[in-house]
Coordinates of C-alpha atoms in Angstrom, one line a residue:
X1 CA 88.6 30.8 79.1
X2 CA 86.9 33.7 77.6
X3 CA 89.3 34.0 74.6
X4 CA 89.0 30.0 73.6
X5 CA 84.9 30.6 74.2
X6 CA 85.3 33.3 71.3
X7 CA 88.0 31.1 69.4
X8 CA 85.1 27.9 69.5
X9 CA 82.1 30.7 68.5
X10 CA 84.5 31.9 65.6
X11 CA 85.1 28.4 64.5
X12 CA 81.4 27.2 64.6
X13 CA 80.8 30.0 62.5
X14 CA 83.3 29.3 59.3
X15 CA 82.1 25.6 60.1
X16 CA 78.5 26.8 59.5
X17 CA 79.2 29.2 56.5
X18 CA 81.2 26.4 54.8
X19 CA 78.5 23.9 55.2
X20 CA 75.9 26.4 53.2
X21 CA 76.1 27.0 49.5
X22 CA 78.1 29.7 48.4
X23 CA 75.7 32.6 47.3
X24 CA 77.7 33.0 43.3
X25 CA 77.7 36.6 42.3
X26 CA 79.3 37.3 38.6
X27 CA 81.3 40.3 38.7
X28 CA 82.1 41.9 35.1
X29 CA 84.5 45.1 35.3
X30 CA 87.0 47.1 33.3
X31 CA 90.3 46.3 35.7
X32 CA 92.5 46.9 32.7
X33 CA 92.4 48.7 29.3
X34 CA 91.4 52.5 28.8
X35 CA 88.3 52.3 31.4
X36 CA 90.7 50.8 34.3
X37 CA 90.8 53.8 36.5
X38 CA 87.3 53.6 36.7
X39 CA 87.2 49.6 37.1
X40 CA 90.0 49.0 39.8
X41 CA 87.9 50.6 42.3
X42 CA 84.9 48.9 41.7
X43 CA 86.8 45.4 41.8
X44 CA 88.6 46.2 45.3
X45 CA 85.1 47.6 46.6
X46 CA 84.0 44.4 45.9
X47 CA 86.6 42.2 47.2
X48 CA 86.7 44.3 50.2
X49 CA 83.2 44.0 50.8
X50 CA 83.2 40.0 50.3
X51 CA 85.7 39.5 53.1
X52 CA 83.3 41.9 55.2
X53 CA 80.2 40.3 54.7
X54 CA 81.9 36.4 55.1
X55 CA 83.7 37.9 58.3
X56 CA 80.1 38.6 59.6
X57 CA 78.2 35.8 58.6
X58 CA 78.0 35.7 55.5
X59 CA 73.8 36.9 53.9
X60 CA 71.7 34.4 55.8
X61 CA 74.1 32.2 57.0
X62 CA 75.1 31.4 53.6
X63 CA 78.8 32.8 52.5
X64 CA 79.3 35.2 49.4
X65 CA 81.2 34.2 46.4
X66 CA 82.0 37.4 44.0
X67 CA 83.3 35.7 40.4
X68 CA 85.0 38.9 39.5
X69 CA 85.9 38.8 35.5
X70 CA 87.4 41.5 33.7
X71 CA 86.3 42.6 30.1
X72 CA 89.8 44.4 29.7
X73 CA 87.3 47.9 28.8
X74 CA 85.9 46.0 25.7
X75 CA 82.2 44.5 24.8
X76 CA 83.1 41.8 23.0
X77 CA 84.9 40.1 26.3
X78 CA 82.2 41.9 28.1
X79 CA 79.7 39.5 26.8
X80 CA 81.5 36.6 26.9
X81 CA 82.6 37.1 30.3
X82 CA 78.3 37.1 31.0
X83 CA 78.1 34.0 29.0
X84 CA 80.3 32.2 31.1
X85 CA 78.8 33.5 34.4
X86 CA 75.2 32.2 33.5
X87 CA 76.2 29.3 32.0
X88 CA 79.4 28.1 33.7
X89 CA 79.4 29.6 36.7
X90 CA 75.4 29.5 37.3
X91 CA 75.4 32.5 39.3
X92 CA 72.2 34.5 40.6
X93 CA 73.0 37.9 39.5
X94 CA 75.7 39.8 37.9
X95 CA 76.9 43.0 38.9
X96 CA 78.8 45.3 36.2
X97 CA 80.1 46.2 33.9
X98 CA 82.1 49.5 34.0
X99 CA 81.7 51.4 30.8
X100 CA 78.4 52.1 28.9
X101 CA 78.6 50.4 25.6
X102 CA 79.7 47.0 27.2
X103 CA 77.0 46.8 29.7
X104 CA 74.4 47.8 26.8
X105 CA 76.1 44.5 25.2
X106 CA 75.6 42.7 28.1
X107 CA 71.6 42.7 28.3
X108 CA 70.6 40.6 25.9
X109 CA 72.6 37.8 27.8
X110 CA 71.0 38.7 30.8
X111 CA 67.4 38.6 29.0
X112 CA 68.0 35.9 27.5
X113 CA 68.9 33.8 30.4
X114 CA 66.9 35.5 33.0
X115 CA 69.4 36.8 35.0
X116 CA 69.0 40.0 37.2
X117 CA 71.9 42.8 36.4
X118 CA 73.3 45.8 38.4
X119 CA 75.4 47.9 36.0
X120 CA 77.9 50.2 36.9
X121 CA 77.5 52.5 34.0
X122 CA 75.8 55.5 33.1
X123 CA 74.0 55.7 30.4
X124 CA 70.3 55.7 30.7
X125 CA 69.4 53.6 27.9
X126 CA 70.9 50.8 29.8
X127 CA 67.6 51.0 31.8
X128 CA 64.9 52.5 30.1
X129 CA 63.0 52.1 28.9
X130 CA 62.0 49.1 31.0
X131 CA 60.5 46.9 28.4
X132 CA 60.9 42.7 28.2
X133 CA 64.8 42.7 28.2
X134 CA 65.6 45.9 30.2
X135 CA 63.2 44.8 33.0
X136 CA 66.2 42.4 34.1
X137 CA 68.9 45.2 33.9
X138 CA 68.9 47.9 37.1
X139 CA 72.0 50.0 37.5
X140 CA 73.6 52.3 40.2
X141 CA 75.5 55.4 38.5
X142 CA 73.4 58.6 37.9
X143 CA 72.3 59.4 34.6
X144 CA 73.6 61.7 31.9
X145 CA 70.0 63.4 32.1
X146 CA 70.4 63.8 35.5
X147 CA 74.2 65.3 35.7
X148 CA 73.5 67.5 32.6
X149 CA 71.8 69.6 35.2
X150 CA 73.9 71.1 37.2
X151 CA 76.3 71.7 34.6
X152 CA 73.9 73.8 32.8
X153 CA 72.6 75.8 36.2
X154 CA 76.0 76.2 36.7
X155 CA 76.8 77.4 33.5
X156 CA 73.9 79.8 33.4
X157 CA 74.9 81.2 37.0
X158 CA 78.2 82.1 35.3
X159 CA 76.9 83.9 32.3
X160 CA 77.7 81.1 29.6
X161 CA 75.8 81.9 26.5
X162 CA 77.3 79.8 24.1
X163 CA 78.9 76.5 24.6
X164 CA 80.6 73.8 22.6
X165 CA 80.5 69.5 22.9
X166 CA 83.1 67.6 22.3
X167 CA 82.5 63.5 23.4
X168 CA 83.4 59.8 22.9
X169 CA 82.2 58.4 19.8
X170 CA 80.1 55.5 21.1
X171 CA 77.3 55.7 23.0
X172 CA 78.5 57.4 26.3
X173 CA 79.4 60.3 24.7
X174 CA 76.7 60.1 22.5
X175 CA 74.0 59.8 25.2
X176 CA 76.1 63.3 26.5
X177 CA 75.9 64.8 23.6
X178 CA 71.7 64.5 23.5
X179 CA 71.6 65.0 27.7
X180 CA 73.5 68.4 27.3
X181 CA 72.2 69.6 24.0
X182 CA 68.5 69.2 25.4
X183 CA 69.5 70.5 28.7
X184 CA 71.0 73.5 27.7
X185 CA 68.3 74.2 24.8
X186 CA 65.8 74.9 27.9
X187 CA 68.5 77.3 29.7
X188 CA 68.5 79.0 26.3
X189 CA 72.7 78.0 25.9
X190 CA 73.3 77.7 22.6
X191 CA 75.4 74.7 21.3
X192 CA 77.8 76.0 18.5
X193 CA 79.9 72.9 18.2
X194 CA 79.1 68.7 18.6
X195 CA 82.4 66.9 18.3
X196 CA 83.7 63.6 19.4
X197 CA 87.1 61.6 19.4
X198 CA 87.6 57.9 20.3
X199 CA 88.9 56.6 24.2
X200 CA 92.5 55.6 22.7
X201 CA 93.0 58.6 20.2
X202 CA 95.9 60.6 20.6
X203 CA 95.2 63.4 18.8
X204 CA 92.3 65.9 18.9
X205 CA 93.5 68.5 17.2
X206 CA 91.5 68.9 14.2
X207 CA 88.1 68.4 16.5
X208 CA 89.5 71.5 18.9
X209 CA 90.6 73.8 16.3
X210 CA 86.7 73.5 15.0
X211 CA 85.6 74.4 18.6
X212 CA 87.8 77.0 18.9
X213 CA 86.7 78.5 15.5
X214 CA 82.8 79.2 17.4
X215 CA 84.7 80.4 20.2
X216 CA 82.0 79.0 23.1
X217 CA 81.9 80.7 26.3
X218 CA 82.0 77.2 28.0
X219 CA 83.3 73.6 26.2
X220 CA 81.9 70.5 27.9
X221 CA 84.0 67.2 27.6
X222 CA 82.0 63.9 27.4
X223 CA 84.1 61.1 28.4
X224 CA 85.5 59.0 31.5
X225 CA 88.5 57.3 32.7
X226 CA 91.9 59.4 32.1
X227 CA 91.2 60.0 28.0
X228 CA 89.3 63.1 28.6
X229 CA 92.3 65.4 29.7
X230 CA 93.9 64.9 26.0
X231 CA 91.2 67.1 24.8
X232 CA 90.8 69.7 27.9
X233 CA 95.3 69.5 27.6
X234 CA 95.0 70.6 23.6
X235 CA 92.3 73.3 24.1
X236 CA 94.7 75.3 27.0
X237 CA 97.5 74.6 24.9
X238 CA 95.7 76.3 21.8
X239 CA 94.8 79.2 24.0
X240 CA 91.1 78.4 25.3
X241 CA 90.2 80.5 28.0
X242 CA 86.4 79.8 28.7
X243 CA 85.4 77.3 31.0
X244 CA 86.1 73.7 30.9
X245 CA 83.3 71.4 32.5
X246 CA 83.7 67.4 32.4
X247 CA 81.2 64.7 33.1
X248 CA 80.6 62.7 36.4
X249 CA 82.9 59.7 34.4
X250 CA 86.3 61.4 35.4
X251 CA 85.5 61.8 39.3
X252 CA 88.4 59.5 40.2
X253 CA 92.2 60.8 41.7
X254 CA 93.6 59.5 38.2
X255 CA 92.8 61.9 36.2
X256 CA 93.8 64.5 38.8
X257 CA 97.0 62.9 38.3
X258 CA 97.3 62.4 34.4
X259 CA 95.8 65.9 34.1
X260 CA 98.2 67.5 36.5
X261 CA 98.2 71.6 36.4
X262 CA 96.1 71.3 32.8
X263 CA 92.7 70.3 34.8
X264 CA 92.6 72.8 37.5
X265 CA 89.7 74.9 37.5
X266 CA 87.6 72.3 36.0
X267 CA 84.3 72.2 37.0
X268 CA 81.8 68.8 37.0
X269 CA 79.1 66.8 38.2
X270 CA 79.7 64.0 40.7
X271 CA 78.2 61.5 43.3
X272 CA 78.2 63.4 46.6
X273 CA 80.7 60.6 48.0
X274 CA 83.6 62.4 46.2
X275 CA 83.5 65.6 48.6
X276 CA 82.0 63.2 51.9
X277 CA 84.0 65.6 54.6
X278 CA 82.8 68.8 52.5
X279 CA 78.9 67.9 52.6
X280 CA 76.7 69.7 54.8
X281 CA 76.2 67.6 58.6
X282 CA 72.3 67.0 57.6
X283 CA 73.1 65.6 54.1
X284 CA 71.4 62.1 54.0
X285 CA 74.0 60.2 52.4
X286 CA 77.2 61.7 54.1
X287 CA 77.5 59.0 57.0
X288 CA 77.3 56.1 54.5
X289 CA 79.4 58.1 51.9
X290 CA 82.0 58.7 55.1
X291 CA 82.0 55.1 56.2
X292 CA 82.7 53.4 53.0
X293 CA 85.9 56.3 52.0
X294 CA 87.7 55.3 55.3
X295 CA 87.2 51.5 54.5
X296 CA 88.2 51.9 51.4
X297 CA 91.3 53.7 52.4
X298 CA 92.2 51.9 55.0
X299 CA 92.6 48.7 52.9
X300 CA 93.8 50.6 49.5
X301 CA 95.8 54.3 50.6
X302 CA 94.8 57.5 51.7
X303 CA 93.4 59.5 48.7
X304 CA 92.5 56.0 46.6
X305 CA 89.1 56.3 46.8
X306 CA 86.5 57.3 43.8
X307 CA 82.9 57.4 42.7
X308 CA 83.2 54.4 40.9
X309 CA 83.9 52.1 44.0
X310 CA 81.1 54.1 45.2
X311 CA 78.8 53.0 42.6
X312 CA 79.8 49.1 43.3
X313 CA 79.1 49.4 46.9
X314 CA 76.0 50.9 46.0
X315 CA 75.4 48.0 44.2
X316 CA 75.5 45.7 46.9
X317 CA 73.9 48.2 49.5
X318 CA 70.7 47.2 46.8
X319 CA 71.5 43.5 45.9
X320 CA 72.0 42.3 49.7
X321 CA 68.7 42.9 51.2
X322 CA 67.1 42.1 48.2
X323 CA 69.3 38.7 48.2
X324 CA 67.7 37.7 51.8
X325 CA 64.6 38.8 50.8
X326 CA 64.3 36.4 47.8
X327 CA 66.0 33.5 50.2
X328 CA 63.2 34.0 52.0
X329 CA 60.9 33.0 49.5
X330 CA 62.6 30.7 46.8
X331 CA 65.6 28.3 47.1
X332 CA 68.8 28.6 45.2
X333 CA 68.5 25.2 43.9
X334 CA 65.6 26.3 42.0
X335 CA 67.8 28.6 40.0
X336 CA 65.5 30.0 37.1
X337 CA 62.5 30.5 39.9
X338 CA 65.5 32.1 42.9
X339 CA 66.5 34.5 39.7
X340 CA 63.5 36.0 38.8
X341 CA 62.1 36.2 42.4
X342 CA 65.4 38.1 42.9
X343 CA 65.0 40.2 39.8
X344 CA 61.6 41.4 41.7
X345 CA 62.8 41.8 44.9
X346 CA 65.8 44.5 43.8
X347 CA 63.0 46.0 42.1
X348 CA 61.1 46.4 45.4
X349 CA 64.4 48.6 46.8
X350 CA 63.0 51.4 48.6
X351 CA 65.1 53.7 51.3
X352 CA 68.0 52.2 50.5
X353 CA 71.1 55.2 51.6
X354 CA 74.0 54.5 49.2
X355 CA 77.1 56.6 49.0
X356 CA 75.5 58.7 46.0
X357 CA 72.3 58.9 47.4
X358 CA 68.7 57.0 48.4
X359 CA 67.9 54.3 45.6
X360 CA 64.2 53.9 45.4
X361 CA 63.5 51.6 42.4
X362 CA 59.9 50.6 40.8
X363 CA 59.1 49.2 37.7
X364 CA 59.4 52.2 35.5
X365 CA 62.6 53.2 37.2
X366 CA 65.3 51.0 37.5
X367 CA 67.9 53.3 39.1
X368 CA 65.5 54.8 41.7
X369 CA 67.8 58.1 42.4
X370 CA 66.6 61.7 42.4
X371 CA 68.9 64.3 41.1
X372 CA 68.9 66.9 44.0
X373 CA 70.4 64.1 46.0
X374 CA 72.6 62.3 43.9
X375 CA 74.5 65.2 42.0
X376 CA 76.9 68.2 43.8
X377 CA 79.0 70.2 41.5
X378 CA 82.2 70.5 42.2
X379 CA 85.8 72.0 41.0
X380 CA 89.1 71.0 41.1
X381 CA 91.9 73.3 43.1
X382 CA 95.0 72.9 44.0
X383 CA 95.4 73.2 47.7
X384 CA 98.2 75.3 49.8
X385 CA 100.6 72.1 49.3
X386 CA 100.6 72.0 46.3
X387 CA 98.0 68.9 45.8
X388 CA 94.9 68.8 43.6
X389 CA 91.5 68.1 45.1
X390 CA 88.1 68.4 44.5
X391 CA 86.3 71.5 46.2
X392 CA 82.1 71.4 46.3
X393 CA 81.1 74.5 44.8
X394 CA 76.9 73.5 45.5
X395 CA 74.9 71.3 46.3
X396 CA 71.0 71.3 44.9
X397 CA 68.7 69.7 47.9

């Protein structure tokens, strides 16, 4: 009796949900091309939370529909993939995309249309300033301003004096390049070298053998996905000794992988997520950050997780309460007025614990982090079986 009782409740309740309008979210990420280690994640955080939520009732009663498109790590498709989530699709808000130049190609759409847009890049041009078109955009990955931080305290705790740059050439690595040179000007670390290379070069010779020539105490690789171990592999095979620092773009297990034996000792900036069982017991995050790894791994592997996937489920740790606030106040069928009421509602986010930190936005700042909760440093080790891992080194509340 008991068991057809919660059988009939179960039933009323996918009756209900299906009887509501689907709540249309647009999804834009890199699943394939050079950016896809850093996209796969954030598309199976995504589907995994969609089941969740529908499982549970959905956001109000009404069931969520993620329209997950991927840009294949380009802007071009990038933009056309928003084009035909406004216009075809007619969702409320769009959530992505992965890399940095696409999702800065992605906001005049969004402006134009009046569409509120969670990116899952870094770079902080993507939201500030907020002026008439970046007053739509909000994003969830820490800046490069931010992360340049601890890289330079770390840098100056270990006696670097000089230190070289060597970064995509587009505008992640170029928003690097400014972060670190700025950063480390104050620390009084002198920059003897700006390089860059392209995602899907396979050479880097020429732009190491210049770096090597100013012999840097300290070389700091600007780049994501896998492509930055081609120049961290040529400067140890060309004898580099100093230290090799990446960016918070390569905190994912495949570029412990593709790097192999060539990345250990590497030291970066990440999302506190990535270490979760290394964080102190009264870090504010840790709980959150340890319930979304063993979800994630449960459904995906042990070891699959990444701060990527992290940075979509921060995403909808903002747009969800922010959705059932604006239900509150508009109705979806009104869909210009429900977007911009929504556009002001994720703007209201305040307290909101994500796996990288507490998201507190405002209408100057539309990623709402603070750095001494949204950055550790970390290294990479290999442990007594032989296994690389990341090891937190510091943290900086």
């Amino acid at each position: 009796m008991k068991r057809a009782l919660i059988g009939l409740l179960a039933l009323g309740l996918g009756l209900g949900l299906a009887q509501q309008a689907p709540l249309k979210i647009g999804v834009v990420v890199s699943a394939t091309g050079p950016a896809a280690s850093l996209g796969i994640p954030e598309r199976n955080t995504l589907l995994l939370l969609e089941e969740q939520v529908n499982r549970r009732g959905g956001v109000a009663g009404h069931p969520v529909q993620f329209i997950i498109l991927d840009d294949a790590s380009d802007t071009t498709q990038a933009v056309r993939a928003t084009r035909r989530l406004i216009q075809e699709d007619q969702v409320l808000a769009i959530i992505g995309t992965t890399t940095t130049p696409a999702s800065l190609g992605m906001i005049d759409v969004v402006a134009e249309a009046g569409v509120p847009k969670i990116s899952l890049a870094a770079n902080l041009e993507i939201v500030f300033p907020v002026d008439e078109k970046r007053r739509w955009v909000f994003k969830t990955p820490q800046t490069e301003q931010q992360m340049s931080q601890p890289i330079v305290r770390d840098m100056a705790a270990s006696g670097v004096k000089t230190a070289a740059y060597i970064g995509f050439n587009d505008a992640y690595g170029e928003g690097w390049a400014r972060a670190f040179e700025a950063t480390a000007r104050e620390a009084g670390i002198q920059v003897v070298a700006s390089e860059r290379f392209a995602r899907t070069d396979t050479s880097v010779t020429g732009q190491v053998l210049r770096i090597l020539a100013r012999n840097p105490d300290a070389v700091l690789i600007g780049g994501s996905g896998t492509a930055p171990v081609l120049p961290q592999r040529t400067l140890r095979e060309r004898g580099y000794r100093g230290l090799i620092y990446q960016t918070h773009g390569v905190a994912n297990p495949d570029f412990l992988r593709v790097g192999g034996d060539v990345v250990i000792g590497t030291r970066l900036p990440a999302g506190p997520v990535l270490v979760f069982d290394q964080l102190p017991p009264d870090f504010p995050n840790r709980q959150v950050a340890t319930s979304y790894v063993q979800q994630y791994e449960s459904r995906f592997g042990i070891g699959s997780y990444s701060t990527f996937g992290g940075h979509a489920y921060d995403a909808w740790a903002i747009l969800r309460p922010a959705l059932e606030r604006a239900l509150r106040r508009e109705q979806t069928s009104n869909l210009a007025a429900f977007r911009r009421v929504l556009r002001d509602e994720i703007e209201a986010t305040r307290n909101v614990v994500g796996t990288h930190g507490i998201f507190n936005m405002s209408p100057t700042d539309h990623l709402g982090l603070r750095f001494n909760e949204a950055a550790v440093m970390v290294e990479i080790v290999k442990t007594p079986t032989g296994k690389l891992d990341w090891k937190l080194l510091r943290t900086f509340r």
